[in-house]
XYZ file of C-alpha atoms in Angstrom:
772
model
C 122.654 103.709 186.781
C 121.264 105.353 183.695
C 124.374 105.562 182.257
C 125.095 101.720 182.620
C 121.660 101.481 180.731
C 122.238 103.722 177.888
C 125.556 101.865 177.376
C 123.942 98.077 177.412
C 121.729 100.355 174.577
C 123.858 101.522 172.483
C 126.065 97.968 172.989
C 122.473 95.736 171.556
C 122.120 98.279 168.882
C 126.061 98.437 168.000
C 125.941 94.499 167.833
C 122.661 93.553 165.897
C 122.043 97.098 163.803
C 125.447 96.941 161.690
C 124.561 93.303 160.495
C 121.257 94.062 158.987
C 121.523 97.275 157.756
C 124.646 99.157 155.959
C 127.158 100.680 158.661
C 126.671 103.473 159.879
C 126.117 105.604 162.909
C 123.993 108.724 164.937
C 120.518 106.237 163.939
C 117.449 107.722 165.319
C 116.542 104.857 167.015
C 120.116 104.272 169.094
C 118.601 106.558 172.172
C 122.351 108.437 172.737
C 122.227 110.018 169.471
C 120.330 112.860 170.467
C 123.248 113.505 173.359
C 126.549 113.636 170.187
C 126.943 116.663 168.598
C 128.556 114.611 165.741
C 124.930 113.386 165.004
C 123.740 117.121 164.311
C 123.260 117.001 161.045
C 122.909 121.080 161.298
C 126.023 121.759 162.388
C 129.583 122.008 159.632
C 131.346 119.217 159.078
C 134.207 120.558 161.288
C 132.699 120.897 164.152
C 130.807 117.205 163.891
C 133.959 115.843 162.990
C 135.705 117.736 166.620
C 133.200 116.856 168.716
C 133.541 113.118 167.557
C 137.404 113.261 167.998
C 137.151 115.058 171.790
C 135.071 112.233 173.226
C 137.772 109.526 172.211
C 140.357 108.177 174.953
C 143.991 108.097 173.546
C 144.021 104.303 172.886
C 140.911 105.313 170.858
C 142.084 107.596 168.732
C 145.228 105.799 167.631
C 143.279 102.351 166.946
C 141.855 105.142 164.084
C 145.136 105.848 162.554
C 144.855 102.357 160.196
C 142.957 101.539 157.484
C 140.828 98.645 159.118
C 139.774 101.107 161.943
C 137.821 98.836 164.810
C 134.178 100.177 165.775
C 134.079 102.301 168.985
C 130.899 101.048 170.472
C 129.815 103.037 173.265
C 129.856 106.214 170.772
C 127.530 103.539 168.544
C 130.699 104.590 165.740
C 130.663 101.122 163.660
C 134.257 99.593 162.533
C 135.248 101.458 159.018
C 137.692 99.574 156.269
C 139.274 102.771 154.544
C 141.080 100.410 152.084
C 138.918 99.537 149.134
C 139.461 99.516 145.190
C 137.331 101.039 141.927
C 140.288 101.632 139.750
C 137.501 100.498 136.572
C 135.072 99.032 138.258
C 133.988 98.253 141.694
C 136.390 95.664 143.262
C 137.094 92.848 146.105
C 140.675 93.755 146.075
C 143.005 93.485 149.140
C 143.164 91.661 152.164
C 140.984 93.060 154.323
C 138.692 94.310 151.312
C 135.903 96.657 152.316
C 133.870 94.681 149.349
C 131.995 91.782 149.280
C 130.668 89.887 146.782
C 129.390 87.477 148.850
C 125.920 88.354 149.342
C 123.206 89.741 147.482
C 125.415 91.524 145.016
C 127.527 88.759 143.416
C 129.699 91.145 140.846
C 129.726 94.718 139.470
C 130.520 96.097 135.865
C 133.828 95.859 134.977
C 134.889 98.255 132.477
C 138.492 98.547 130.435
C 141.421 98.647 132.047
C 142.215 102.739 132.083
C 144.909 103.109 129.534
C 142.460 101.680 127.487
C 139.420 104.185 128.248
C 142.026 107.118 128.247
C 142.926 105.825 124.686
C 139.655 107.209 123.349
C 140.225 110.582 124.784
C 136.998 111.880 125.876
C 136.526 113.514 129.095
C 132.585 112.399 129.009
C 132.574 108.689 128.542
C 135.033 109.031 131.389
C 133.027 110.944 133.372
C 130.198 108.604 132.770
C 132.240 105.614 133.938
C 133.390 106.743 137.030
C 128.880 107.884 137.153
C 128.376 104.369 137.588
C 131.192 103.142 139.442
C 130.142 105.171 141.673
C 126.730 104.351 142.004
C 127.568 100.634 141.852
C 129.477 101.233 145.365
C 126.515 102.640 147.134
C 124.092 99.576 145.482
C 126.877 97.775 147.087
C 126.979 99.781 150.324
C 123.360 99.964 150.276
C 123.092 95.923 150.184
C 125.529 95.893 153.628
C 127.964 94.412 151.398
C 130.795 97.283 152.031
C 132.919 98.348 155.150
C 133.481 101.710 153.760
C 132.770 104.450 150.695
C 136.668 105.182 150.334
C 138.091 104.249 146.956
C 141.935 104.163 146.675
C 141.580 105.391 142.951
C 142.324 106.968 140.311
C 146.035 106.361 139.529
C 147.210 109.415 137.666
C 150.801 108.835 137.663
C 152.471 109.548 134.144
C 153.185 106.223 132.453
C 156.868 107.485 131.974
C 158.752 104.274 131.085
C 156.903 101.332 128.685
C 157.977 99.006 131.350
C 156.289 100.013 134.135
C 153.983 97.021 134.929
C 151.146 99.765 136.579
C 151.267 101.656 133.866
C 148.092 99.518 132.529
C 146.327 101.387 135.610
C 147.356 105.133 134.390
C 145.727 107.460 131.721
C 148.900 107.082 130.065
C 151.994 109.634 129.532
C 150.819 112.963 128.649
C 150.115 115.257 132.050
C 147.364 117.278 129.930
C 144.754 113.692 129.877
C 146.012 112.587 132.810
C 145.263 115.718 134.182
C 141.557 115.487 132.526
C 141.125 112.153 133.091
C 141.912 112.423 137.352
C 139.360 115.602 137.056
C 136.363 113.583 135.347
C 136.452 110.694 137.189
C 136.573 111.992 140.699
C 133.821 114.393 139.935
C 132.017 111.069 138.734
C 132.623 108.926 141.235
C 132.078 111.376 144.161
C 128.892 112.728 142.819
C 129.594 116.006 141.367
C 128.504 116.905 137.605
C 130.629 116.805 134.509
C 131.845 120.693 134.751
C 132.564 120.637 138.548
C 128.936 122.856 139.488
C 127.140 120.884 141.277
C 127.010 121.084 145.145
C 127.970 118.411 146.835
C 126.133 119.725 150.337
C 124.358 116.527 150.949
C 127.189 114.277 150.583
C 129.898 112.615 148.680
C 128.494 109.344 146.457
C 131.664 107.685 146.867
C 135.182 109.163 147.989
C 137.939 108.842 145.633
C 141.501 109.203 146.109
C 144.204 110.197 143.421
C 147.590 108.104 143.502
C 150.039 108.108 143.861
C 151.605 111.603 145.064
C 153.941 111.388 143.688
C 156.781 110.977 140.743
C 156.294 107.065 141.214
C 156.129 104.401 138.146
C 158.673 102.294 139.112
C 157.567 99.022 141.055
C 160.757 96.484 140.711
C 162.749 96.271 138.301
C 166.318 95.000 138.066
C 166.194 94.129 141.236
C 165.265 98.140 142.485
C 161.960 98.065 144.028
C 159.266 101.004 144.719
C 160.141 100.587 148.782
C 163.747 101.875 148.526
C 163.645 103.566 145.045
C 164.804 107.481 145.490
C 163.551 109.147 142.801
C 165.668 112.079 141.655
C 163.161 114.476 139.688
C 164.658 117.933 138.606
C 161.940 120.585 140.092
C 161.662 121.689 135.819
C 159.727 117.983 135.263
C 157.898 117.715 138.854
C 156.431 121.243 138.136
C 155.984 120.140 134.573
C 155.631 116.608 134.594
C 154.397 114.642 137.528
C 152.818 117.220 139.303
C 150.248 118.687 136.926
C 147.821 115.747 137.111
C 147.400 116.050 140.966
C 146.725 119.629 141.238
C 144.060 119.383 138.574
C 142.962 116.402 140.564
C 142.512 118.660 144.040
C 141.649 121.735 142.333
C 139.215 120.817 139.984
C 138.129 117.422 140.590
C 138.090 118.275 144.804
C 139.288 114.863 145.695
C 138.532 113.837 148.879
C 141.507 111.575 148.646
C 145.330 111.560 148.323
C 147.309 108.531 148.731
C 151.231 109.327 149.642
C 153.926 107.427 147.132
C 156.267 104.541 148.856
C 159.528 105.848 147.136
C 161.471 108.565 148.171
C 161.610 111.797 146.168
C 164.597 113.808 146.226
C 165.584 111.622 149.277
C 162.826 112.372 151.334
C 159.968 109.696 151.389
C 157.057 111.256 150.079
C 154.879 109.961 153.361
C 156.949 111.943 155.149
C 157.208 115.170 153.091
C 155.447 118.402 154.733
C 156.207 120.313 151.613
C 154.319 117.996 149.195
C 151.686 116.798 151.510
C 150.880 119.797 153.963
C 152.638 123.241 152.409
C 151.401 122.311 148.612
C 148.752 119.835 148.782
C 146.417 121.674 151.439
C 148.482 125.258 151.382
C 148.711 125.854 147.854
C 146.335 123.840 146.512
C 143.682 123.516 149.106
C 143.283 120.130 149.481
C 139.788 118.974 151.807
C 140.265 115.503 152.928
C 142.401 112.789 154.282
C 145.759 111.678 152.721
C 146.231 107.951 153.152
C 149.655 106.454 152.924
C 149.923 103.114 150.487
C 149.975 100.200 152.042
C 153.350 99.565 154.760
C 154.598 102.340 153.270
C 155.139 103.957 156.787
C 156.885 100.653 157.854
C 159.372 101.280 155.204
C 160.645 104.537 156.077
C 162.543 102.865 159.086
C 162.415 99.036 158.236
C 163.891 99.521 154.371
C 165.005 103.216 153.508
C 166.642 103.643 156.554
C 165.619 106.792 157.080
C 163.904 107.461 160.567
C 166.309 106.507 163.337
C 163.273 104.069 165.650
C 160.020 103.362 165.068
C 158.686 106.222 166.700
C 160.504 108.735 164.164
C 158.607 107.188 161.304
C 155.698 107.502 163.207
C 156.521 111.433 163.798
C 157.434 112.408 160.266
C 154.612 110.976 158.644
C 151.765 112.744 161.346
C 154.307 116.074 160.939
C 154.373 116.144 157.279
C 150.104 115.794 157.288
C 149.630 112.346 156.717
C 146.071 111.069 158.108
C 145.753 107.021 158.137
C 148.620 104.334 157.515
C 147.760 101.497 155.640
C 149.181 98.616 157.553
C 149.415 98.511 161.232
C 152.502 100.561 161.835
C 150.900 103.502 163.603
C 148.842 101.047 165.906
C 152.218 99.779 166.867
C 153.926 102.666 167.778
C 151.737 105.465 167.888
C 151.391 105.277 171.553
C 155.577 105.292 172.712
C 155.481 107.787 169.913
C 153.876 109.813 171.756
C 155.037 108.980 175.194
C 159.133 109.897 174.193
C 157.182 113.116 173.101
C 157.895 113.010 169.401
C 154.642 113.760 168.707
C 151.732 115.016 170.493
C 147.857 114.657 170.805
C 147.333 117.580 168.526
C 148.836 115.881 165.570
C 146.446 112.928 166.279
C 143.530 114.946 166.551
C 144.389 116.790 163.407
C 144.267 113.402 161.445
C 141.208 111.967 163.052
C 139.668 115.377 162.842
C 140.348 114.703 158.567
C 139.549 111.310 158.938
C 136.373 111.499 160.390
C 135.485 114.064 158.866
C 135.025 112.189 155.450
C 133.313 109.951 156.619
C 131.030 112.504 157.728
C 130.618 113.744 154.279
C 130.080 109.841 152.876
C 126.633 110.709 154.420
C 127.699 107.907 156.892
C 127.394 109.815 160.368
C 123.884 110.981 159.524
C 121.717 108.275 160.000
C 119.895 105.151 158.376
C 121.646 105.708 154.599
C 118.775 104.001 153.009
C 116.766 107.106 154.022
C 119.426 109.389 152.957
C 120.804 110.328 149.559
C 121.610 107.989 147.018
C 119.294 105.363 149.349
C 117.289 104.804 146.777
C 120.274 103.064 144.755
C 119.783 98.956 145.392
C 121.412 95.908 144.583
C 119.428 95.936 140.894
C 121.510 98.762 140.313
C 124.845 96.930 139.902
C 125.240 94.977 136.918
C 122.131 97.127 135.386
C 121.731 97.118 131.733
C 122.638 100.541 130.544
C 126.095 99.975 133.062
C 126.851 97.024 131.268
C 126.437 99.062 127.269
C 128.564 101.558 129.001
C 130.967 99.481 129.186
C 130.617 98.270 125.945
C 130.674 101.678 124.438
C 133.860 102.274 126.574
C 135.436 99.300 125.088
C 134.285 100.061 121.160
C 135.573 103.716 121.476
C 139.307 102.888 123.152
C 140.506 100.074 121.166
C 143.170 101.301 118.163
C 143.786 100.340 114.351
C 147.131 100.428 114.231
C 147.639 99.306 110.978
C 145.520 98.338 108.155
C 147.440 97.523 104.637
C 145.009 97.243 101.904
C 142.282 97.380 104.436
C 141.657 94.317 105.018
C 139.647 94.939 107.962
C 137.294 95.315 108.528
C 136.072 91.514 107.599
C 133.345 90.837 105.663
C 130.280 89.525 107.318
C 128.603 87.922 104.202
C 131.079 85.349 103.847
C 129.503 82.646 106.072
C 130.668 80.114 104.545
C 134.397 81.313 104.342
C 136.549 79.438 106.931
C 138.302 81.332 110.126
C 140.960 80.656 112.130
C 141.785 82.210 115.284
C 145.385 81.651 116.799
C 146.780 82.431 119.957
C 146.705 82.286 123.930
C 144.678 85.486 124.699
C 141.430 84.418 122.424
C 139.926 82.327 125.189
C 140.700 83.212 128.302
C 138.242 86.307 130.077
C 140.030 87.040 133.118
C 143.004 88.603 130.578
C 140.530 91.051 129.513
C 140.162 93.023 132.942
C 144.091 93.511 133.251
C 144.436 94.402 136.998
C 142.349 95.741 140.419
C 139.380 93.780 138.761
C 136.646 92.200 140.776
C 134.141 89.836 139.471
C 132.664 91.137 136.143
C 128.561 90.966 135.023
C 129.932 89.150 132.264
C 132.216 86.873 130.854
C 132.596 86.766 126.881
C 135.907 85.858 125.403
C 137.250 86.880 121.878
C 136.708 83.876 120.402
C 133.096 83.435 122.025
C 132.207 87.305 119.906
C 134.129 86.138 116.778
C 132.331 82.845 116.741
C 128.731 84.952 116.663
C 129.849 86.494 113.697
C 131.865 82.758 112.340
C 130.128 80.036 113.879
C 132.767 77.403 112.844
C 135.700 79.485 113.414
C 138.658 77.150 114.590
C 140.615 77.715 117.521
C 144.282 76.977 118.307
C 145.592 78.052 121.825
C 149.260 78.013 119.839
C 151.396 78.840 122.613
C 150.856 77.006 126.407
C 150.893 80.325 127.945
C 151.254 83.666 127.513
C 154.821 83.565 128.215
C 155.196 80.979 124.913
C 158.146 79.391 126.305
C 156.046 76.193 124.136
C 154.813 76.942 120.567
C 152.993 74.470 118.586
C 154.332 76.007 115.364
C 153.550 73.200 113.298
C 150.039 72.992 114.086
C 149.038 76.275 113.776
C 150.640 76.620 110.328
C 148.305 73.627 109.409
C 145.507 75.233 110.513
C 146.591 78.784 109.305
C 146.706 77.056 105.502
C 143.299 75.735 105.972
C 141.768 78.679 106.310
C 140.538 81.442 104.618
C 141.248 83.592 107.144
C 143.705 84.098 110.711
C 143.213 86.319 113.458
C 146.302 85.781 115.535
C 145.371 86.950 119.638
C 148.653 87.435 121.063
C 150.057 90.047 124.419
C 150.312 89.939 127.660
C 148.389 89.459 130.473
C 149.533 89.876 134.193
C 151.741 87.315 134.147
C 154.149 89.866 132.897
C 153.043 93.288 134.091
C 151.317 94.012 136.929
C 151.991 95.867 140.369
C 155.345 94.637 141.906
C 156.291 93.943 138.521
C 157.860 95.929 135.990
C 158.883 94.060 132.418
C 162.811 94.175 131.374
C 161.670 93.746 127.819
C 159.688 95.336 125.364
C 159.669 91.832 122.484
C 156.664 89.907 122.849
C 157.440 86.867 125.013
C 159.050 83.354 124.359
C 157.931 81.981 121.044
C 154.795 84.389 120.264
C 156.862 86.315 117.318
C 157.660 83.194 115.823
C 154.712 81.916 116.098
C 153.244 85.130 114.219
C 155.526 84.875 111.325
C 155.181 81.723 110.695
C 151.240 81.318 110.855
C 151.516 85.063 108.718
C 153.750 83.179 106.146
C 151.486 79.910 105.939
C 148.361 82.131 105.436
C 146.396 82.412 102.290
C 146.466 86.026 102.950
C 147.257 88.618 104.904
C 146.355 87.752 108.711
C 144.835 89.789 111.322
C 147.023 90.267 114.703
C 145.486 91.303 118.030
C 147.334 92.270 121.241
C 145.823 92.293 124.544
C 147.934 94.553 126.852
C 148.512 97.166 128.818
C 152.009 98.604 128.044
C 153.271 98.640 124.541
C 155.510 96.160 122.810
C 158.324 96.291 119.803
C 155.671 94.912 116.880
C 158.334 96.557 114.260
C 158.561 92.780 112.626
C 154.911 93.009 112.618
C 154.166 96.085 111.308
C 156.956 95.972 108.219
C 155.498 92.597 107.421
C 153.147 92.200 104.479
C 151.933 89.237 105.312
C 150.680 90.890 108.570
C 147.555 93.172 107.136
C 146.448 94.450 110.334
C 146.748 95.270 113.685
C 145.014 96.303 116.568
C 145.770 97.328 120.232
C 142.733 96.360 122.377
C 144.661 97.059 126.149
C 142.529 95.019 128.707
C 139.538 95.985 127.220
C 137.000 94.152 130.091
C 133.941 92.437 130.574
C 132.574 93.542 127.365
C 135.884 93.516 125.239
C 135.746 91.076 123.467
C 132.398 91.431 122.158
C 133.573 95.088 120.967
C 137.183 93.417 119.319
C 134.564 91.027 117.205
C 132.016 94.431 116.527
C 135.373 96.350 114.888
C 137.082 93.183 113.253
C 133.801 92.186 111.732
C 133.153 96.162 110.842
C 130.004 97.020 112.827
C 132.269 99.561 114.625
C 134.588 102.249 113.431
C 137.751 101.862 115.713
C 138.180 105.687 116.627
C 140.919 105.044 119.376
C 144.324 106.641 119.574
C 147.290 106.142 121.298
C 147.852 107.617 125.113
C 151.927 106.272 125.279
C 154.376 105.937 122.629
C 155.440 102.848 121.390
C 159.279 102.416 121.434
C 161.687 99.728 119.953
C 163.348 97.352 121.467
C 166.318 99.125 121.805
C 164.948 101.489 124.779
C 165.689 98.691 127.165
C 169.196 100.349 127.553
C 167.561 103.377 129.107
C 167.693 102.860 132.986
C 164.279 102.480 134.260
C 165.569 104.510 137.134
C 166.218 107.983 135.414
C 163.706 109.970 135.882
C 164.251 113.071 133.399
C 161.967 113.482 131.013
C 163.993 115.459 128.741
C 166.844 114.446 126.684
C 170.360 115.605 126.848
C 173.776 115.727 124.725
C 174.946 112.564 126.805
C 172.521 110.498 124.409
C 169.964 110.291 126.799
C 166.948 110.070 124.414
C 164.573 111.912 126.762
C 160.844 110.243 127.468
C 157.287 110.330 126.530
C 156.461 112.120 122.813
C 156.933 115.480 124.482
C 160.702 115.161 124.855
C 161.494 112.127 123.112
C 164.653 112.006 120.476
C 164.442 108.581 119.157
C 162.989 106.180 116.853
C 159.586 105.373 117.423
C 157.085 102.391 116.479
C 154.151 103.700 116.953
C 153.611 107.713 118.262
C 151.709 108.977 120.894
C 147.903 109.504 119.623
C 147.948 107.617 116.196
C 145.181 105.393 116.005
C 143.513 104.159 112.342
C 139.805 104.142 111.020
C 137.836 102.662 108.672
C 137.087 106.215 107.104
C 139.521 108.922 106.478
C 139.455 112.491 108.321
C 140.665 115.901 107.058
C 141.351 118.783 109.313
C 140.966 122.322 108.683
C 141.571 125.260 110.986
C 138.863 128.285 110.803
C 141.087 132.157 111.238
C 142.097 133.289 114.644
C 139.811 136.068 116.154
C 143.323 137.252 116.728
C 146.511 135.409 116.016
C 148.751 138.079 118.311
C 148.397 137.614 122.385
C 149.834 140.253 123.875
C 151.403 139.439 127.542
C 151.863 143.495 128.609
C 154.863 142.368 131.045
C 156.376 145.729 132.121
C 159.913 143.685 133.169
C 160.512 140.992 130.863
C 163.272 138.531 131.485
C 165.307 136.778 128.713
C 167.251 133.561 128.573
C 170.193 131.610 127.685
C 168.500 131.524 123.994
C 168.219 135.212 123.779
C 164.241 134.954 124.081
C 162.197 137.661 126.183
C 159.615 135.792 129.162
C 157.307 136.271 131.422
C 156.719 134.041 134.571
C 152.696 132.533 134.580
C 153.169 133.659 138.600
C 153.793 137.241 138.550
C 151.082 137.577 135.503
C 148.309 136.615 137.563
C 144.330 135.217 136.623
C 143.194 138.554 134.831
C 146.167 139.067 132.688
C 146.424 135.216 132.297
C 142.599 135.284 131.026
C 143.076 137.949 128.515
C 146.034 136.030 127.317
C 143.604 133.476 125.683
C 141.839 132.719 122.120
C 139.429 130.704 120.620
C 140.051 128.372 117.514
C 138.068 126.048 115.757
C 138.988 123.017 113.664
C 136.747 121.859 110.579
C 136.755 118.263 110.507
C 135.300 116.342 107.445
C 134.509 112.526 107.543
C 135.391 111.787 103.787
C 135.484 108.026 103.728
C 132.496 105.584 103.592
C 131.595 104.671 107.058
C 130.124 106.826 110.349
C 132.659 107.171 113.379
C 133.793 108.947 116.485
C 136.863 110.711 116.130
C 138.606 112.237 118.662
C 140.643 115.453 117.747
C 143.781 116.326 119.336
C 145.141 119.682 119.052
C 149.227 120.583 119.929
C 150.733 123.366 120.202
C 155.311 124.097 119.583
C 157.365 126.449 119.480
C 158.941 127.915 116.466
C 162.534 126.919 117.709
C 161.301 123.453 118.561
C 162.546 121.003 121.838
C 166.301 122.775 121.368
C 169.487 121.026 121.478
C 169.422 120.812 125.170
C 165.557 119.498 125.127
C 164.521 122.373 127.412
C 161.349 122.902 125.583
C 159.150 120.234 124.367
C 158.900 119.152 120.679
C 155.453 119.306 120.967
C 152.733 120.029 123.258
C 149.003 118.300 123.906
C 146.871 121.886 124.173
C 143.535 119.979 123.998
C 141.203 117.048 122.299
C 137.494 117.077 122.129
C 135.665 113.889 120.096
C 133.029 114.581 117.146
C 130.805 112.147 115.633
C 130.507 112.492 111.549
C 128.342 110.562 109.240
C 129.793 109.785 105.586
C 130.563 112.698 103.978
C 129.061 114.470 107.146
C 131.468 117.960 108.363
C 131.648 119.375 111.895
C 133.694 121.975 113.697
C 135.035 121.362 116.933
C 136.072 124.295 119.437
C 139.266 124.387 121.718
C 140.333 127.372 124.120
C 144.197 128.474 123.746
C 145.595 129.828 126.805
C 149.197 131.216 126.632
C 149.511 130.193 130.831
C 148.251 126.844 130.280
C 149.140 125.334 127.101
C 152.143 127.252 126.187
C 154.103 127.809 129.072
C 157.007 125.451 130.132
C 158.760 124.885 133.294
C 162.293 127.011 133.913
C 165.287 124.766 135.614
C 164.176 126.164 139.298
C 160.584 124.335 138.359
C 158.563 127.932 137.682
C 156.806 128.230 134.409
C 157.401 130.730 132.000
C 156.249 131.999 128.524
C 158.736 132.501 126.555
C 157.999 135.512 123.146
C 157.900 134.293 119.785
C 156.015 132.124 117.109
C 153.957 129.193 118.077
C 151.843 126.811 115.645
C 148.908 124.881 116.766
C 148.882 121.954 114.832
C 145.986 118.921 113.922
C 146.919 116.194 111.752
C 148.673 118.066 109.126
C 147.170 121.572 109.475
C 148.736 124.372 111.379
C 147.860 127.370 112.128
C 150.546 130.218 113.796
C 150.307 132.094 116.729
C 152.225 134.945 117.959
C 152.916 135.973 121.572
C 154.739 139.060 122.187
C 155.801 140.028 125.607
């Protein structure tokens, strides 16, 4: 009888308590709470998670292996949704979103799409953005509008190919930048400090998930989909390009989640690869968290890839590889039969569940009423707060890149209020386009046209094209408007109909008749025009770069809810642009390279290579390119030591007759010794104050070599400096031989070669000798 009463009390609490407060377990008012070890906050997370799992029936265990995990009423455990999104702001994305904007909270701060935030080259800015996203996530949760606190971001795949529809979601093409972004985002979202030294013993603010593990950067190109694509990746490229961001995300960021990708890597599905998930992530990198599949990535192992011979084999493959939760329903449908066929054991299931419940415990969801705990004071009023919206504006300002500014056409004068202005283009007056993909409802909507009209009230607007696809262009009408205006701003580019998840481009040119419209308007205008490009991926605008009638080109990415305001501020000189491209902009001819070719390095057979590190071919704009309304000069200060010794007793020799040392054999102490600090003096020699990212590269005296073995150059570090006109500042970088001057050999082992290296910033360079 007593057991029946306890069960009824638990059911009543479960049914009524969840709707009135954020979903959680172990509330003190629940009479059964004291019976459960998993509710004891004085015990370790692992012990508490094991206690929960030990109390579950087999059917209950299997029910928890999917993203929409049902509640367990008899234990007072609420339902949980593992799938929530927060790529550049808390979002209600997905068929069963973990976030809802149907209550007190109607919107969340929408920051610039990641590719534009990356253009700021400012790690602390990235951290602050993620801090806000994590805080707003808690605010939504505390308002009772979240079913989970695990967010499937950041996307830290390398933007390897300019046609990739999801490149907009990433920090760009460089592993150093991408790794730094991963660390900053994870620390900010999860509630860590910027330096990673905060103790998160209380609990996580929110849970970050680094995706998509690994070598994933093709969605749907010429009939080849991510679901069946087998990425053939060399060990060298894995070690040097594709894996480093994930390693940093785990080791330095301490991410509590990883998502394995749809594609196969060298024949093995990512979610079924024990070497990837268990030996590398958990073993070598000491990952502590849960691993989710991408959505339906388990089903395709059998249904599409034919890797598994039966559904039960697919279940066994992923669970034994180390995956913990399936986005989808495949494990819910087939795990029991896999268990009955002894293809998996209950131990395999328990391992996954312990990882899953451990993360929920670390989020504080098994510690009682969350509004009375850490982060419990974050309210709906903190979502879309003025300070958060101000940060969105700051991020957009600092990311927008000035690509061309002939004859100093920009900034436009604010004093000539009587001068007419024409704003032409399909992206000029569509607020949604500014957000990019994986966006929730923003706090505000201000289009570029709206923002420009704050400066020029009577600005004339014409769409120019029927849509961004521009199959129909009103060239004659646009030309007539341009002829009658003193100044013309064209707002062109792409949107989510041209590049997005599950849709790659086949072309690098602007769509449809956009080019015709731009050239015609520029030719008709009284003076050179301004071209603004709103897009995630690079476009070939060589025709505009080389056209004297087009005086300025601005890349605004997808700048988020405050992007229209930031763009107008830059056009009219209220902000000095300082963004720099985080990706190479290739010419249209690059489409002759197969998107399926994963090689980074160039080859003698005519393959040009990829990204600024290895690409040997013409460029529209280089990685790191970005102009300003002022001029900066750089000068290296003399190194305290310009020769570094590796002190290897048994150095080896490569095919170039260069001696080299294996980084793995040097050890931490030797790598620490082989470091030096270098200072760069930066001077603002122009007339306008500005924030300027300083990028330092390194290159070997022998360059990339004929076979492209080495990178042509490699980013060592980046820091921003804010300088008034005429002001000088000093920026210090630490250069480590093991981290910054090493490369991967053909078997994926990191080596350091002897010889002279050159550190470069702008046109200044400094020699550094490495002796083995």
